[in-house]
mmCIF file of C-alpha atoms in Angstrom:
data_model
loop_
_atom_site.group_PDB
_atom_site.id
_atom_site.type_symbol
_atom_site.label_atom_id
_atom_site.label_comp_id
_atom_site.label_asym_id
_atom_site.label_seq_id
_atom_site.Cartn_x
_atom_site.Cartn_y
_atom_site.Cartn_z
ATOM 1 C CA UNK A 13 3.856 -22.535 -22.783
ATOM 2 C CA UNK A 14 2.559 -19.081 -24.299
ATOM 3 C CA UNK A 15 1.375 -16.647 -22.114
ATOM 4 C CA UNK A 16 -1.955 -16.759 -22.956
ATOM 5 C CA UNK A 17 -2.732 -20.197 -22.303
ATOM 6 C CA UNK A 18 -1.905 -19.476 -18.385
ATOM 7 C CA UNK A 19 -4.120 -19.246 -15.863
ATOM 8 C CA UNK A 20 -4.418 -16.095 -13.666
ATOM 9 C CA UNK A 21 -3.631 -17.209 -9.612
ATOM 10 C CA UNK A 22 -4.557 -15.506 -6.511
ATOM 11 C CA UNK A 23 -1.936 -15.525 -3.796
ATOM 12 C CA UNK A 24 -4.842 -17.106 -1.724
ATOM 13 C CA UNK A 25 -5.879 -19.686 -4.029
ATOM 14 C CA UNK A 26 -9.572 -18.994 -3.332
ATOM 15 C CA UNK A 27 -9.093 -19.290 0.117
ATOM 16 C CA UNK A 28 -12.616 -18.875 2.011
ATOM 17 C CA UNK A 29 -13.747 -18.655 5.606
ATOM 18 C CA UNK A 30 -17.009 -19.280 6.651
ATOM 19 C CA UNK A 31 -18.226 -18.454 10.326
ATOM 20 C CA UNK A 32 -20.386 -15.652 11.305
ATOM 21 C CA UNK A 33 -19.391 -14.156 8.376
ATOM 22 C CA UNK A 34 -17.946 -15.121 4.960
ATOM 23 C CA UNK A 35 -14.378 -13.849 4.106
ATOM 24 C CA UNK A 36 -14.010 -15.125 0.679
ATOM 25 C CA UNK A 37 -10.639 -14.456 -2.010
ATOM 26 C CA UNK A 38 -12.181 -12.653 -5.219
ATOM 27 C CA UNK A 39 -9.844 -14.175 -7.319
ATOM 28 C CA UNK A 40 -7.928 -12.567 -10.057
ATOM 29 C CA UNK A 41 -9.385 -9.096 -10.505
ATOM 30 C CA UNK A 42 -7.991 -6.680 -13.760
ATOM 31 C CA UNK A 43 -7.268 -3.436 -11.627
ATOM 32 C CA UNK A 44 -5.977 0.284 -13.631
ATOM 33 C CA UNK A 45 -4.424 2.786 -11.420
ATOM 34 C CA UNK A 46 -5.246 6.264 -13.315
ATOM 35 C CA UNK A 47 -3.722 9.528 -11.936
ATOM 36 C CA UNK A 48 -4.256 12.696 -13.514
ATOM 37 C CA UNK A 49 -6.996 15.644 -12.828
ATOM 38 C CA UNK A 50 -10.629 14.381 -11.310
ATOM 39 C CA UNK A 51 -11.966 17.557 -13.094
ATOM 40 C CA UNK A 52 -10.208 17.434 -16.573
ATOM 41 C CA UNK A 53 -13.044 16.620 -18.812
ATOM 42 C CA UNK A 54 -10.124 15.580 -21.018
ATOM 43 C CA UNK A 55 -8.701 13.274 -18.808
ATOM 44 C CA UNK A 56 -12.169 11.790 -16.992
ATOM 45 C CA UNK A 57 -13.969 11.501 -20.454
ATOM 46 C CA UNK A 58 -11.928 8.756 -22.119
ATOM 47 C CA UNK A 59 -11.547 7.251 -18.429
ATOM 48 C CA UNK A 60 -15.141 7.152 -18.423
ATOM 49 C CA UNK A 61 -15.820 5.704 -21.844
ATOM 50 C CA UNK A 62 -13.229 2.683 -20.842
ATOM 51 C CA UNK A 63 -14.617 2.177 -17.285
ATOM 52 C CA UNK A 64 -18.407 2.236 -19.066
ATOM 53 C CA UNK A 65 -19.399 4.075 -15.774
ATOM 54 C CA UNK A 66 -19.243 7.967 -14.448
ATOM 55 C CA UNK A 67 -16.610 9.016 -12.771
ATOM 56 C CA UNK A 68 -17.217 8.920 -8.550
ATOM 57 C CA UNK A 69 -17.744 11.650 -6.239
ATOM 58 C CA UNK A 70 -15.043 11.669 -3.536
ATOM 59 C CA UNK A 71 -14.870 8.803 -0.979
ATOM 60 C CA UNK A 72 -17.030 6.705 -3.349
ATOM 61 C CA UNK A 73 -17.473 4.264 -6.043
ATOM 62 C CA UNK A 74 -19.585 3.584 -9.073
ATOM 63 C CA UNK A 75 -20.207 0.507 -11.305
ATOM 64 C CA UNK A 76 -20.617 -3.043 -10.554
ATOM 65 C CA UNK A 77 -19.202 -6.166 -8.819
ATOM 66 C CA UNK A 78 -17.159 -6.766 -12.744
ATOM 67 C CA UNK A 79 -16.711 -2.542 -13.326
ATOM 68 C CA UNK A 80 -16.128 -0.453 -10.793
ATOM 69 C CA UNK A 81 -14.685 3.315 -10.405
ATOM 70 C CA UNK A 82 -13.151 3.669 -6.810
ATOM 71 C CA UNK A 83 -11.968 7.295 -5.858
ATOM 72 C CA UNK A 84 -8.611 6.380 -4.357
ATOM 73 C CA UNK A 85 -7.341 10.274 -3.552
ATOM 74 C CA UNK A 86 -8.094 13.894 -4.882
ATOM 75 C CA UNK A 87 -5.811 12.533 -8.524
ATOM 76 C CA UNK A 88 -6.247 8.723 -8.583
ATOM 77 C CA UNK A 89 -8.945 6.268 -9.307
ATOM 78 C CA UNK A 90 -8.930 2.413 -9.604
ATOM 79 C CA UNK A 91 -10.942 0.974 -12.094
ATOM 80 C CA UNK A 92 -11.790 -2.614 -11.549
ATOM 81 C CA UNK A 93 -12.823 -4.672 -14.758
ATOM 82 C CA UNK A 94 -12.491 -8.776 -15.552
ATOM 83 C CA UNK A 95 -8.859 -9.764 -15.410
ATOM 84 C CA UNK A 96 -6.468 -9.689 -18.138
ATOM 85 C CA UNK A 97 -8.355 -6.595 -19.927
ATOM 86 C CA UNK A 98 -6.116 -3.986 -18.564
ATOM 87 C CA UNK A 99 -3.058 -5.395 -20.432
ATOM 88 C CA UNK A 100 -4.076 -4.365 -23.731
ATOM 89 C CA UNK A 101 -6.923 -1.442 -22.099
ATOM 90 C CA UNK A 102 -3.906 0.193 -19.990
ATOM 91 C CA UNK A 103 -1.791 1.576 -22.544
ATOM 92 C CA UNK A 104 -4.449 1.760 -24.848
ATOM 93 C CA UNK A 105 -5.713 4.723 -22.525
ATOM 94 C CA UNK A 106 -2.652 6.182 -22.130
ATOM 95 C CA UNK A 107 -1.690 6.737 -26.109
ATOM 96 C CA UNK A 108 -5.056 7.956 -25.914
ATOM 97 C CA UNK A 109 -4.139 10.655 -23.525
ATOM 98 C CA UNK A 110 -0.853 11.205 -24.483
ATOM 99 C CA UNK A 111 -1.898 11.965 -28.032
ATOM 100 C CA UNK A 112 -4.507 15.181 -26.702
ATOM 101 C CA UNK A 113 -1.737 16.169 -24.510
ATOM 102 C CA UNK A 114 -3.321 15.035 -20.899
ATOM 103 C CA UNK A 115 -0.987 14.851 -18.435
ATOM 104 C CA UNK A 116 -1.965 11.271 -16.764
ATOM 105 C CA UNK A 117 -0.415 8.043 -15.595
ATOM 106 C CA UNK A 118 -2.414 5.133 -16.462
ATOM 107 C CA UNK A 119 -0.577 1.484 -15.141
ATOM 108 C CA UNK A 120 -1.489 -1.773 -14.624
ATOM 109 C CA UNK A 121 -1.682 -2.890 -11.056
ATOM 110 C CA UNK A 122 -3.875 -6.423 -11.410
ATOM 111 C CA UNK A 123 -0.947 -8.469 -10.057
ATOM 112 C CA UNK A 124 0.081 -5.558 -7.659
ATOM 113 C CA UNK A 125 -3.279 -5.899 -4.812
ATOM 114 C CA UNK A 126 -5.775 -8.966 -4.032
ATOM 115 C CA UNK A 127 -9.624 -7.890 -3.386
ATOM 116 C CA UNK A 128 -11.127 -9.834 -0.059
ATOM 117 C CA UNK A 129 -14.755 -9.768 0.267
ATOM 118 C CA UNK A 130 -16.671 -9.818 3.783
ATOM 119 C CA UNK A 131 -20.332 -10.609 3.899
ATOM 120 C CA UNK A 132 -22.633 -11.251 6.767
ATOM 121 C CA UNK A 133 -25.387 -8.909 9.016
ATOM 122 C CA UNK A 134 -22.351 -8.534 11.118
ATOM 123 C CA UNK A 135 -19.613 -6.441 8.435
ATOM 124 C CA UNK A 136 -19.613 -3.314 10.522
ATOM 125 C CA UNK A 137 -19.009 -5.542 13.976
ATOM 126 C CA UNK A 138 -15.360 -6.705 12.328
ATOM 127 C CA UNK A 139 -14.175 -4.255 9.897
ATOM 128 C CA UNK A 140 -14.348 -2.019 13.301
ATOM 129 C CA UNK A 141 -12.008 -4.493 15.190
ATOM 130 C CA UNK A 142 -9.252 -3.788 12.533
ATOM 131 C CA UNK A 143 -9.682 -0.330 11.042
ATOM 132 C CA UNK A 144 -9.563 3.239 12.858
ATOM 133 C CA UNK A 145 -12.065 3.986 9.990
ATOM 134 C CA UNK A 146 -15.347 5.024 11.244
ATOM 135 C CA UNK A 147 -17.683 2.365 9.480
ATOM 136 C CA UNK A 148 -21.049 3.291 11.440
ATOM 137 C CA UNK A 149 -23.642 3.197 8.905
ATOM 138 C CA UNK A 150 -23.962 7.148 8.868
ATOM 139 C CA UNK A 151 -20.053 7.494 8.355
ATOM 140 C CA UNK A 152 -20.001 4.891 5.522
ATOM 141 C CA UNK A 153 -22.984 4.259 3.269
ATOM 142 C CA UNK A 154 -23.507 1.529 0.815
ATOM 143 C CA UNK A 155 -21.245 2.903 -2.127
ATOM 144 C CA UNK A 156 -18.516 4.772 0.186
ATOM 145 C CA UNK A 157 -14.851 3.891 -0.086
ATOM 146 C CA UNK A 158 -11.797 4.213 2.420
ATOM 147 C CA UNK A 159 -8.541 3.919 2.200
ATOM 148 C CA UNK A 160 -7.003 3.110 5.521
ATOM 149 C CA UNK A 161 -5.183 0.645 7.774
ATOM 150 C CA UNK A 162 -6.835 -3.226 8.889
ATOM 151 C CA UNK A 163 -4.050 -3.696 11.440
ATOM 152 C CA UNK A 164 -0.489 -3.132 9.871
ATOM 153 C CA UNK A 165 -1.380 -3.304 6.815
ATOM 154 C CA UNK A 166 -2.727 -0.344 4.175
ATOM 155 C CA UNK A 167 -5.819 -1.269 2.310
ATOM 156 C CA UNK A 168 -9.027 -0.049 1.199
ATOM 157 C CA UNK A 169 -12.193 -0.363 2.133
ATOM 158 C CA UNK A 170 -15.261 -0.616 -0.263
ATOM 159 C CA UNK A 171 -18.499 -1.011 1.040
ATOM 160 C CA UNK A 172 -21.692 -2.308 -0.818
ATOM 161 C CA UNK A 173 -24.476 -3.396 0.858
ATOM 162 C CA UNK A 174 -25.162 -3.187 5.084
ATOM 163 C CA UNK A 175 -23.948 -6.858 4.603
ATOM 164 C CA UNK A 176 -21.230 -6.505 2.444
ATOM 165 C CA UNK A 177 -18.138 -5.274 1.610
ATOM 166 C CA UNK A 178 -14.730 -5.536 -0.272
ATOM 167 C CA UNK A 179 -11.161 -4.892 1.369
ATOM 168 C CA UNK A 180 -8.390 -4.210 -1.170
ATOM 169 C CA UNK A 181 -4.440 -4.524 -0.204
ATOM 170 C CA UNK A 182 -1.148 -5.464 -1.533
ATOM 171 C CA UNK A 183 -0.499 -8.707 -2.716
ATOM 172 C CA UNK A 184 2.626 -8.848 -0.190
ATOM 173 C CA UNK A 185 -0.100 -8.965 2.600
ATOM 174 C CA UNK A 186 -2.167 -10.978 1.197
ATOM 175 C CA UNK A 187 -2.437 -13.793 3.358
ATOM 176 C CA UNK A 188 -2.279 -11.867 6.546
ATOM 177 C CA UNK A 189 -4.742 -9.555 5.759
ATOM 178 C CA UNK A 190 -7.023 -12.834 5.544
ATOM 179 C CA UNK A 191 -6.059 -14.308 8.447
ATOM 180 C CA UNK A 192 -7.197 -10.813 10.104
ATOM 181 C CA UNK A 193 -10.540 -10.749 8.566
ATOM 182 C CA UNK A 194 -11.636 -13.887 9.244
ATOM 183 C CA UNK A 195 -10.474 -13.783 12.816
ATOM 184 C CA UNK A 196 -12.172 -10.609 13.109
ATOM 185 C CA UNK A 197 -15.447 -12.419 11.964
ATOM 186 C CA UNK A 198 -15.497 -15.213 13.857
ATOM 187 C CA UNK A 199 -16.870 -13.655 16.793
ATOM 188 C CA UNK A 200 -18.295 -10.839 14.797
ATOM 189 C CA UNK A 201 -22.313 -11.227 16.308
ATOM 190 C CA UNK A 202 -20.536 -10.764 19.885
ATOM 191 C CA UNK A 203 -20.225 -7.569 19.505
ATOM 192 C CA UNK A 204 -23.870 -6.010 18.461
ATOM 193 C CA UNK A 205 -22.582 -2.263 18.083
ATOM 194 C CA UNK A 206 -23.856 -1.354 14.957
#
């Protein structure tokens, strides 16, 4: 069957868990891992005209639910877009930066991490059962971005809205990283902290 004609798959097939809060798989998400210098107009401008949005500040995010920038360190950025654009986009960008003689890594990670997202009045109440991350409102604003522990595993933490937020992790912990989440927010309104 050619390539094109299959269907992206989540490790979690969609998996959702509704209780106090909704832990819901995104699905297939295109993901670019960019490295190179933050403030290198040479290297942020064509990033920048890809991504369709400015480049964040540090421990934040710009863009939408399909775009996104996320500031992942002082020399990396993920940029989120629909999956199966970073294929061609990926080394599209890096020719591009190649050719003007920016030093950069650009690389395709869509298949590498899943993207979980937590919703509910109650966000704060489990994300703090599984992160050392402080994730009191004043700490971590709509728009902030983390990347930390949930348990054992590494991930990141994007946050959105007071009722809503993204967790991003390897693939390889997937389903555990689930299983945490919704655990975590299925007694979530017990706790009243926040």
């Amino acid at each position: 069957m050619p390539e094109s004609m299959l269907e992206p798959v989540s490790p979690l097939m969609g998996a959702i868990s509704e209780g106090a809060l909704t832990v819901r798989d995104a699905g297939p998400t295109g993901m670019i891992a960019l490295r190179g210098d933050l403030s290198d107009p040479a290297f942020t401008g064509p990033v920048e005209a890809l991504a369709g949005v400015p480049v964040p500040g540090v421990w934040q995010a710009s863009g939408s639910d399909t775009r996104a920038l996320l500031w992942m360190s002082p020399d990396e950025l993920l940029l989120l877009m629909p999956y199966g654009e970073p294929r061609s986009a990926a080394p599209r960008l890096q020719a591009e930066l190649d050719g003007q003689g920016v030093f950069a890594l650009v690389q395709d990670v869509s298949d590498m991490r899943v993207r979980l997202k937590i919703e509910g009045s109650q966000m704060r109440e489990a994300l703090a059962r599984l992160t050392p991350a402080d994730v009191s409102p004043a700490a971590f604003r709509a728009g902030s971005l983390r990347r930390t522990r949930i348990a054992q595993a590494a991930a990141a933490i994007y946050v959105l809205s007071e009722e809503r937020a993204e967790v991003f992790c390897f693939r390889s912990v997937a389903d555990y990283a689930f299983r945490l989440l919704s655990g975590a927010a299925r007694n979530a309104p017990d706790f009243e902290y926040f």
